[in-house]
Short mmCIF file of C-alpha atoms in Angstrom, two decimals:
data_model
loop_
_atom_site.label_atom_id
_atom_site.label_comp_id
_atom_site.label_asym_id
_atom_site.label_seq_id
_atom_site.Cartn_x
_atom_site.Cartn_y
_atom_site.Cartn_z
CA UNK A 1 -12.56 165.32 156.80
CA UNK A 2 -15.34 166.13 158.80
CA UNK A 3 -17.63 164.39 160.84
CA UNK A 4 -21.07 163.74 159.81
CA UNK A 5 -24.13 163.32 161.92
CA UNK A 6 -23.76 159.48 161.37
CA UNK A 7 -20.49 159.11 162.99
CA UNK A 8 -18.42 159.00 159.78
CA UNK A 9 -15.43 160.90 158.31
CA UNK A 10 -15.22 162.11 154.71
CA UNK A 11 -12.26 160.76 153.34
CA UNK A 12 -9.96 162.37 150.40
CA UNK A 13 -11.58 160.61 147.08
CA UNK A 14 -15.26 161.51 148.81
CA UNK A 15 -16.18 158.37 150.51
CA UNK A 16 -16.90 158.31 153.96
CA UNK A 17 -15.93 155.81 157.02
CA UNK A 18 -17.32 155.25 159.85
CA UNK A 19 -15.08 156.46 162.87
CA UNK A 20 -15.29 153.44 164.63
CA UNK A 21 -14.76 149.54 163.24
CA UNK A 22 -15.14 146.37 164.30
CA UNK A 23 -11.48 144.23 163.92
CA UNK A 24 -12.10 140.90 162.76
CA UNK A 25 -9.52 138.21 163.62
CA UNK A 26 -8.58 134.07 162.85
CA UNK A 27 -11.08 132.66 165.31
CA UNK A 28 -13.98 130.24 165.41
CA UNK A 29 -15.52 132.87 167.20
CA UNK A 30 -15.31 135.60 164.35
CA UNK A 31 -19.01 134.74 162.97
CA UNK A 32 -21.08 134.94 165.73
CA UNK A 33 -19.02 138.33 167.38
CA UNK A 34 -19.54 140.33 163.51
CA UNK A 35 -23.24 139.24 164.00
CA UNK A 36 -23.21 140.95 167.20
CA UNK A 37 -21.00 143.83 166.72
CA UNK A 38 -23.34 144.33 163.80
CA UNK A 39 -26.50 144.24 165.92
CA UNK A 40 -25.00 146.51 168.69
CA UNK A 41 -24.08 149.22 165.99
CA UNK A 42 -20.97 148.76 163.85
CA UNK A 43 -21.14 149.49 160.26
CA UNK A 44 -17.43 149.29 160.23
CA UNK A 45 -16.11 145.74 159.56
CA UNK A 46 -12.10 145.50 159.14
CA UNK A 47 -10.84 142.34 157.94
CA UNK A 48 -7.81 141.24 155.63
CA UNK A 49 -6.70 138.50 153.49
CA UNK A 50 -4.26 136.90 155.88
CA UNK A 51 -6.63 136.47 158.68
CA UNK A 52 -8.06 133.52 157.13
CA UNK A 53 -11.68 134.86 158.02
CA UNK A 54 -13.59 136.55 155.44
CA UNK A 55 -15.85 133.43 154.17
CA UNK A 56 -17.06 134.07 158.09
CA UNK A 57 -17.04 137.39 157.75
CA UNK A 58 -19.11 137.53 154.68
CA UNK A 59 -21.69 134.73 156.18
CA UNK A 60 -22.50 136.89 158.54
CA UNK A 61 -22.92 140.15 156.84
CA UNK A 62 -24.90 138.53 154.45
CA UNK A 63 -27.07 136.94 157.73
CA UNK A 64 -27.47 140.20 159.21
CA UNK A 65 -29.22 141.81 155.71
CA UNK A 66 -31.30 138.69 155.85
CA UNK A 67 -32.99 139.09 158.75
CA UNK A 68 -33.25 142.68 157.94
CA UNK A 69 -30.90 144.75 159.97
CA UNK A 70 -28.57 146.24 157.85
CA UNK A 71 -28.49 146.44 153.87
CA UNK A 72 -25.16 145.70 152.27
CA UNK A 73 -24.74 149.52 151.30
CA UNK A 74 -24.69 150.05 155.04
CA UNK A 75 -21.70 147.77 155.82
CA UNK A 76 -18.24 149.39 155.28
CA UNK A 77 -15.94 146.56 154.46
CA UNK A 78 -12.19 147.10 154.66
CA UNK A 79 -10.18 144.31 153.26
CA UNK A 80 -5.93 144.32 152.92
CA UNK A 81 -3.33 143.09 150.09
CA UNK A 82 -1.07 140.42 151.54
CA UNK A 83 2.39 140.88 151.18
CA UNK A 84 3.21 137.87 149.04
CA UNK A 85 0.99 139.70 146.26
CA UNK A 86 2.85 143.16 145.96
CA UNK A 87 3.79 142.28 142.25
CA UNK A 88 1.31 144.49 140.45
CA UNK A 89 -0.11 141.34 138.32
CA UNK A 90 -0.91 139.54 141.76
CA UNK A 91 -2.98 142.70 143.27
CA UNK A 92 -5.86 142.23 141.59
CA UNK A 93 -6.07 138.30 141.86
CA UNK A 94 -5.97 138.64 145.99
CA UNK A 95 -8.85 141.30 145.71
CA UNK A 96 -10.93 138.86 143.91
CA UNK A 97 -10.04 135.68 145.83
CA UNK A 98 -11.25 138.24 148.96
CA UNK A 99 -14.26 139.02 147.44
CA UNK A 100 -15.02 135.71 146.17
CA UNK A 101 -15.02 134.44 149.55
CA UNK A 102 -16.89 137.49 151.74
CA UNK A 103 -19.55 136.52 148.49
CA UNK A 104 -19.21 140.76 147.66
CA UNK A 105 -19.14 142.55 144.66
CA UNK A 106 -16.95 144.94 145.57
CA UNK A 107 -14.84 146.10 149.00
CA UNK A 108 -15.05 149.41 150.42
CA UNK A 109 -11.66 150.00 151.50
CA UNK A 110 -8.39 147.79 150.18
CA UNK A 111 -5.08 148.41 152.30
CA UNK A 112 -1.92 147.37 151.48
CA UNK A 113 -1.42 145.49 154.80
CA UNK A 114 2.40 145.94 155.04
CA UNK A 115 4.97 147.62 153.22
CA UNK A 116 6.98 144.45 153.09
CA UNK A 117 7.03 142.51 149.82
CA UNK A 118 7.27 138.78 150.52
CA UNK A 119 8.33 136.13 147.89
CA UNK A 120 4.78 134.84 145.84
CA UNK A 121 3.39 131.57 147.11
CA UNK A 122 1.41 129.81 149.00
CA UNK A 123 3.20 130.38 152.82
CA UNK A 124 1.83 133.63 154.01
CA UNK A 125 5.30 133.81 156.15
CA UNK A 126 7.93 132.26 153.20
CA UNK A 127 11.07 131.77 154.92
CA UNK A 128 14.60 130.27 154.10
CA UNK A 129 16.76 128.20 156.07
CA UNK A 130 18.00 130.67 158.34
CA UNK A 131 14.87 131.86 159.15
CA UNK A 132 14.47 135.18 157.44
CA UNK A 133 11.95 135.88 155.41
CA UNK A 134 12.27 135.10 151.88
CA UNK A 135 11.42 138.94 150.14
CA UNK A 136 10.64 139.71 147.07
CA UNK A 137 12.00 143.05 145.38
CA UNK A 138 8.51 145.19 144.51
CA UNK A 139 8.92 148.60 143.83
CA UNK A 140 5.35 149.69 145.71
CA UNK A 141 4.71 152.26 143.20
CA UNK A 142 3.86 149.20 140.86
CA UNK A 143 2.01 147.90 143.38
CA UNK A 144 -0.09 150.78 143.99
CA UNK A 145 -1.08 151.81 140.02
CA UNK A 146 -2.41 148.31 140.77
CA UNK A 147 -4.41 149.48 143.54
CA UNK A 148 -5.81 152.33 141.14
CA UNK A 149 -6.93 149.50 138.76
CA UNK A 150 -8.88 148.05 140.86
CA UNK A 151 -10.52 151.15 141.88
CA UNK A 152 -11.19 152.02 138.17
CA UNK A 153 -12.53 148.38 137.86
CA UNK A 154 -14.94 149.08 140.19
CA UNK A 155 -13.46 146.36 142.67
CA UNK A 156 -13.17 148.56 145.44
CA UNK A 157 -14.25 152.08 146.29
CA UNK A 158 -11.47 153.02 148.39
CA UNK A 159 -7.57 152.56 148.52
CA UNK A 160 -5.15 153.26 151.09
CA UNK A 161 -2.31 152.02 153.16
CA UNK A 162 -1.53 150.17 156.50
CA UNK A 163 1.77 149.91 158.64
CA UNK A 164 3.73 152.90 156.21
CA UNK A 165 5.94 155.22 157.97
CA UNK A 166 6.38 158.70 156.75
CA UNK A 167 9.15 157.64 154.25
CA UNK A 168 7.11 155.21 152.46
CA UNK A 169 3.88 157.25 152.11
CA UNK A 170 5.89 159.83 150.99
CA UNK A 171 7.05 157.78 147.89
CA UNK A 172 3.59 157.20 146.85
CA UNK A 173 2.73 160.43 147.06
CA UNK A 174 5.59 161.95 145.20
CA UNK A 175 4.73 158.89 142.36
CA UNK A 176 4.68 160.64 139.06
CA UNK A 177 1.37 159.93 137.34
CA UNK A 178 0.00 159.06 141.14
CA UNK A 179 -4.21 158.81 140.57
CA UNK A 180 -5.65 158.53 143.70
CA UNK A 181 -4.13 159.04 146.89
CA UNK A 182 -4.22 156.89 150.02
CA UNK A 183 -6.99 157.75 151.97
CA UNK A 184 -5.56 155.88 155.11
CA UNK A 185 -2.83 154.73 156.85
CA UNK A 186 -3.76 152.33 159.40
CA UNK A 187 -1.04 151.77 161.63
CA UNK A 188 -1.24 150.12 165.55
CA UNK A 189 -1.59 153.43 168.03
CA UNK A 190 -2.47 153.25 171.54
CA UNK A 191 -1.32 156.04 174.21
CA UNK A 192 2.16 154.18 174.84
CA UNK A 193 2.55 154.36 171.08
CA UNK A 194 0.48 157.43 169.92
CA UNK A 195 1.99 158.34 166.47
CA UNK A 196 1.63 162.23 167.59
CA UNK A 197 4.31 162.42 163.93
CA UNK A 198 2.40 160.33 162.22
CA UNK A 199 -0.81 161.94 162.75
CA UNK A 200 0.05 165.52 161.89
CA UNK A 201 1.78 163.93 158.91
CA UNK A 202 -1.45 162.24 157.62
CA UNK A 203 -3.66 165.53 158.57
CA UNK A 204 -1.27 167.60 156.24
CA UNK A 205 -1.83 165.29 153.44
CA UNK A 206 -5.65 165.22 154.26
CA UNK A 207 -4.83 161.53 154.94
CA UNK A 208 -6.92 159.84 157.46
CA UNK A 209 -5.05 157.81 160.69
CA UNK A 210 -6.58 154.32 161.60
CA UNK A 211 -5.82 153.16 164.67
CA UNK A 212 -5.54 149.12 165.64
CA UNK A 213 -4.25 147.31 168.98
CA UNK A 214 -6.13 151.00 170.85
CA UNK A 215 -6.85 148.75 173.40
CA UNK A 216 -3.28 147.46 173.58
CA UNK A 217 -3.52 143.70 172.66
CA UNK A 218 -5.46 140.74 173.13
CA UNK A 219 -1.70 138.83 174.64
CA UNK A 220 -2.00 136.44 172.16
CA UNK A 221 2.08 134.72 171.92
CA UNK A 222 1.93 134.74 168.34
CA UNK A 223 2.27 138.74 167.89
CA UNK A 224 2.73 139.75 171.55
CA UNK A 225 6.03 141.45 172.33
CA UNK A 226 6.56 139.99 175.77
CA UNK A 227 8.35 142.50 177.11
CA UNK A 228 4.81 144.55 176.82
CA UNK A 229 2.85 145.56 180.27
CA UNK A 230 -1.47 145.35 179.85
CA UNK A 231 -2.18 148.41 178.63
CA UNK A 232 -5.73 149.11 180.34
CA UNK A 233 -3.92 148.62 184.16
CA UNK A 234 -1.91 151.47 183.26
CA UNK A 235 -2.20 153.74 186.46
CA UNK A 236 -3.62 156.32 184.69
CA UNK A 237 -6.15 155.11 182.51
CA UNK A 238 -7.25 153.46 185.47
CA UNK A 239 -8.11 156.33 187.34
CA UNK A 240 -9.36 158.51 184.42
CA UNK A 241 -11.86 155.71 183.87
CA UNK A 242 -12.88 155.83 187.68
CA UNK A 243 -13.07 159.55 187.13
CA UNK A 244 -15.87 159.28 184.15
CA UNK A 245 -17.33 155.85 186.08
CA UNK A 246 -16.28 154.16 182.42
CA UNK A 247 -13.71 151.54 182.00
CA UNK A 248 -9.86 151.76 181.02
CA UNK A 249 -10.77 150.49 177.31
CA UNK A 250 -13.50 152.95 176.58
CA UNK A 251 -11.23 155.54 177.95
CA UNK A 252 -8.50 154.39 175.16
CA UNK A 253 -10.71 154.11 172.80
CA UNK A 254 -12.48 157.94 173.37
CA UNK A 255 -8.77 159.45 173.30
CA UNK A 256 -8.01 158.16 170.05
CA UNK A 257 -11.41 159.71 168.54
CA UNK A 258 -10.77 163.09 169.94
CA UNK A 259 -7.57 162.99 168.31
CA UNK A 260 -9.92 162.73 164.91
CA UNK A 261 -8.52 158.71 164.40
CA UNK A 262 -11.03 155.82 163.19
CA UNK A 263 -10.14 153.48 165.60
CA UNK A 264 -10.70 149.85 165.67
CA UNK A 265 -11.26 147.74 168.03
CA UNK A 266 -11.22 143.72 168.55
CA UNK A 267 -13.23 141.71 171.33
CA UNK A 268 -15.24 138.54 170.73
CA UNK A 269 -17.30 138.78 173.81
CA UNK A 270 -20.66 140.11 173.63
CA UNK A 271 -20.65 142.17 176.85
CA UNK A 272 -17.49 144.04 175.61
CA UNK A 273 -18.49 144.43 171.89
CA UNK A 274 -21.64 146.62 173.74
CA UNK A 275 -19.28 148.15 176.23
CA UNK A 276 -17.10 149.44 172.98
CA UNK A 277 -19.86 150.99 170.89
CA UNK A 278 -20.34 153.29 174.44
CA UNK A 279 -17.55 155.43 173.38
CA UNK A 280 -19.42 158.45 172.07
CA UNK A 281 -21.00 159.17 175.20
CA UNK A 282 -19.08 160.91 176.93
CA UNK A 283 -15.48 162.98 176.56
CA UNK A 284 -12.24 163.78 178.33
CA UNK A 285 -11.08 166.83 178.71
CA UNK A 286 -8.54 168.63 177.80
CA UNK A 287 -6.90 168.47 180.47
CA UNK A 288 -7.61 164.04 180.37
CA UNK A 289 -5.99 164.13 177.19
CA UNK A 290 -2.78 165.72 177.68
CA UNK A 291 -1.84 163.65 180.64
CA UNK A 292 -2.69 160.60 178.21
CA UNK A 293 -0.80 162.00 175.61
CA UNK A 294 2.60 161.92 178.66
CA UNK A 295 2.11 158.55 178.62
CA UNK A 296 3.92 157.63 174.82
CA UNK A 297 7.02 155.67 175.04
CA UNK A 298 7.10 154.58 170.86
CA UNK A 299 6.46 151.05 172.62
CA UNK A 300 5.02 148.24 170.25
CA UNK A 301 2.71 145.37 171.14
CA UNK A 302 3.79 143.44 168.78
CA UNK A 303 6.98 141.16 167.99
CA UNK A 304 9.91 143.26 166.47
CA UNK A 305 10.71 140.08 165.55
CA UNK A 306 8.01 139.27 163.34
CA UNK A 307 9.87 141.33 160.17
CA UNK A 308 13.40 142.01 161.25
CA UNK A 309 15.82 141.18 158.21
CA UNK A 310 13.73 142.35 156.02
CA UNK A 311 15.20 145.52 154.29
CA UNK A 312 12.12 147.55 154.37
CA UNK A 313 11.49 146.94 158.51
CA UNK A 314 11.07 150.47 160.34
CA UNK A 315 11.73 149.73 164.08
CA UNK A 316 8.74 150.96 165.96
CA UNK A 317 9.15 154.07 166.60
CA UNK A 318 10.46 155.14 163.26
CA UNK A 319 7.67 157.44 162.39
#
């Protein structure tokens, strides 16, 4: 996995990545902030089928080889499998209902967004009366020689994994018959959650770690755990950033690099999406990263809530 001179990572089946990606998210805004994140840099574009985004998404990638900036073999698209299409005849259907709408002929990295099989349909949250959520029993080994078909088909160029612990990559990579293996795991990482387990796991199995909420979260109530304090006042970061005359965020995000990470990161205003494409120049030292690395407390920005009941939920810091 190493890095090349154009800021990319070689991942396990020979593709490469770009070490840092633009998050794309369920906003008006989503359009106009890829068209910038594009101009300022990013080749990386994450997205996913339940964001409800990717016929934005794809308008303007497709703007941005118009006027000339970027061809489409330039753009590193990652797109994720929902969780109400785990059943291996679904996979490929979601893929192409993706792709259909980003306008692509293929994606460059599909994810199995969550290891938690939801019940078909068209509610991307299916629950029952009592407010669980309604799951469907998918062995994921199914799910992923489903993956590998699309791969074959030429669909996608990539497959890996997001929100896995250790247990559940494990299975896949102990499948009999197993083709390809993951490439990623992409799993939210930030220095009061910083997967230290998880990472030397994933380096073992020359598995790559992709890191989202680096910057904390944006505090929207939806996914928010309340209980969570703003990550970039953290005492610390604060005066590491002062120390390097950089801010708290590009701090976070340089950390996560030096740990050898692809990191992600999600803003929709111009002046931050420039700020955030700053982050290879400069570094912390060694001495910067260790007292980050004291600052873990296997603390999650987002709602336990959000998949307790369901009988494959990992509490946070179940590595």
């Amino acid at each position: 996995m190493a890095l090349s001179k154009d800021r990319g990572i070689t991942m396990n089946d020979g593709n490469k990545i770009p070490i840092l990606g633009f998050g794309t998210y369920p906003q008006e805004a989503c359009e106009e902030a890829t068209k910038t994140a594009i101009e300022f840099g990013f080749r990386h574009i994450d997205g996913a089928y339940v964001y409800q985004s990717e016929e934005q998404v794809g308008r303007a990638v497709r703007a941005k080889i118009s006027d000339g900036t970027v061809k489409r073999e330039d753009i590193f698209y990652t797109g994720k499998l929902w969780s109400t299409f785990h059943r291996p005849e679904l996979v490929r259907k979601c893929l192409e209902e993706s792709l259909k709408k980003l306008q692509f002929d293929y994606m460059d990295l599909f994810l199995i967004h969550n290891p938690f099989s939801m019940k078909p349909g068209p509610d991307f949250f299916p629950r029952g009366e009592d407010k669980k959520p309604i799951v469907d029993n998918v062995d994921l080994r199914q799910t992923w020689e489903a993956m590998e078909a699309c791969k074959d088909a030429g669909l996608v160029r990539s497959i890996g994994v997001s929100n896995f612990t250790r247990k559940q990559l494990e299975m896949i990579l102990k499948k009999p018959g197993l083709k390809y293996k993951p490439v990623i795991n992409q799993v939210e990482c930030h220095p009061y959650r910083n997967q230290s387990k998880m990472l030397a796991f994933c380096k073992s199995n020359n598995i790559i770690l992709e890191g989202y909420s680096v910057l904390g979260s944006q505090r929207d109530p939806r996914w928010l755990n309340p209980d969570a304090p703003p990550l970039l006042e953290d005492p610390l970061l604060v005066a590491i950033a002062k120390k390097y005359n950089k801010s708290p965020a590009l701090v976070a995000i340089r950390y996560q690099l030096q740990r050898g990470l692809v990191v992600l990161v999600k803003t929709y205003t111009r002046k931050r999406i420039e700020e955030n494409a700053q982050a290879f120049t400069f570094q912390l030292s060694e001495e910067d990263m260790k007292a980050i690395d004291g600052l873990h407390k296997s603390m999650s920005f987002l709602k336990a809530e959000m998949f307790a009941g369901h009988p494959q939920y990992y509490p946070p810091d179940v590595e």
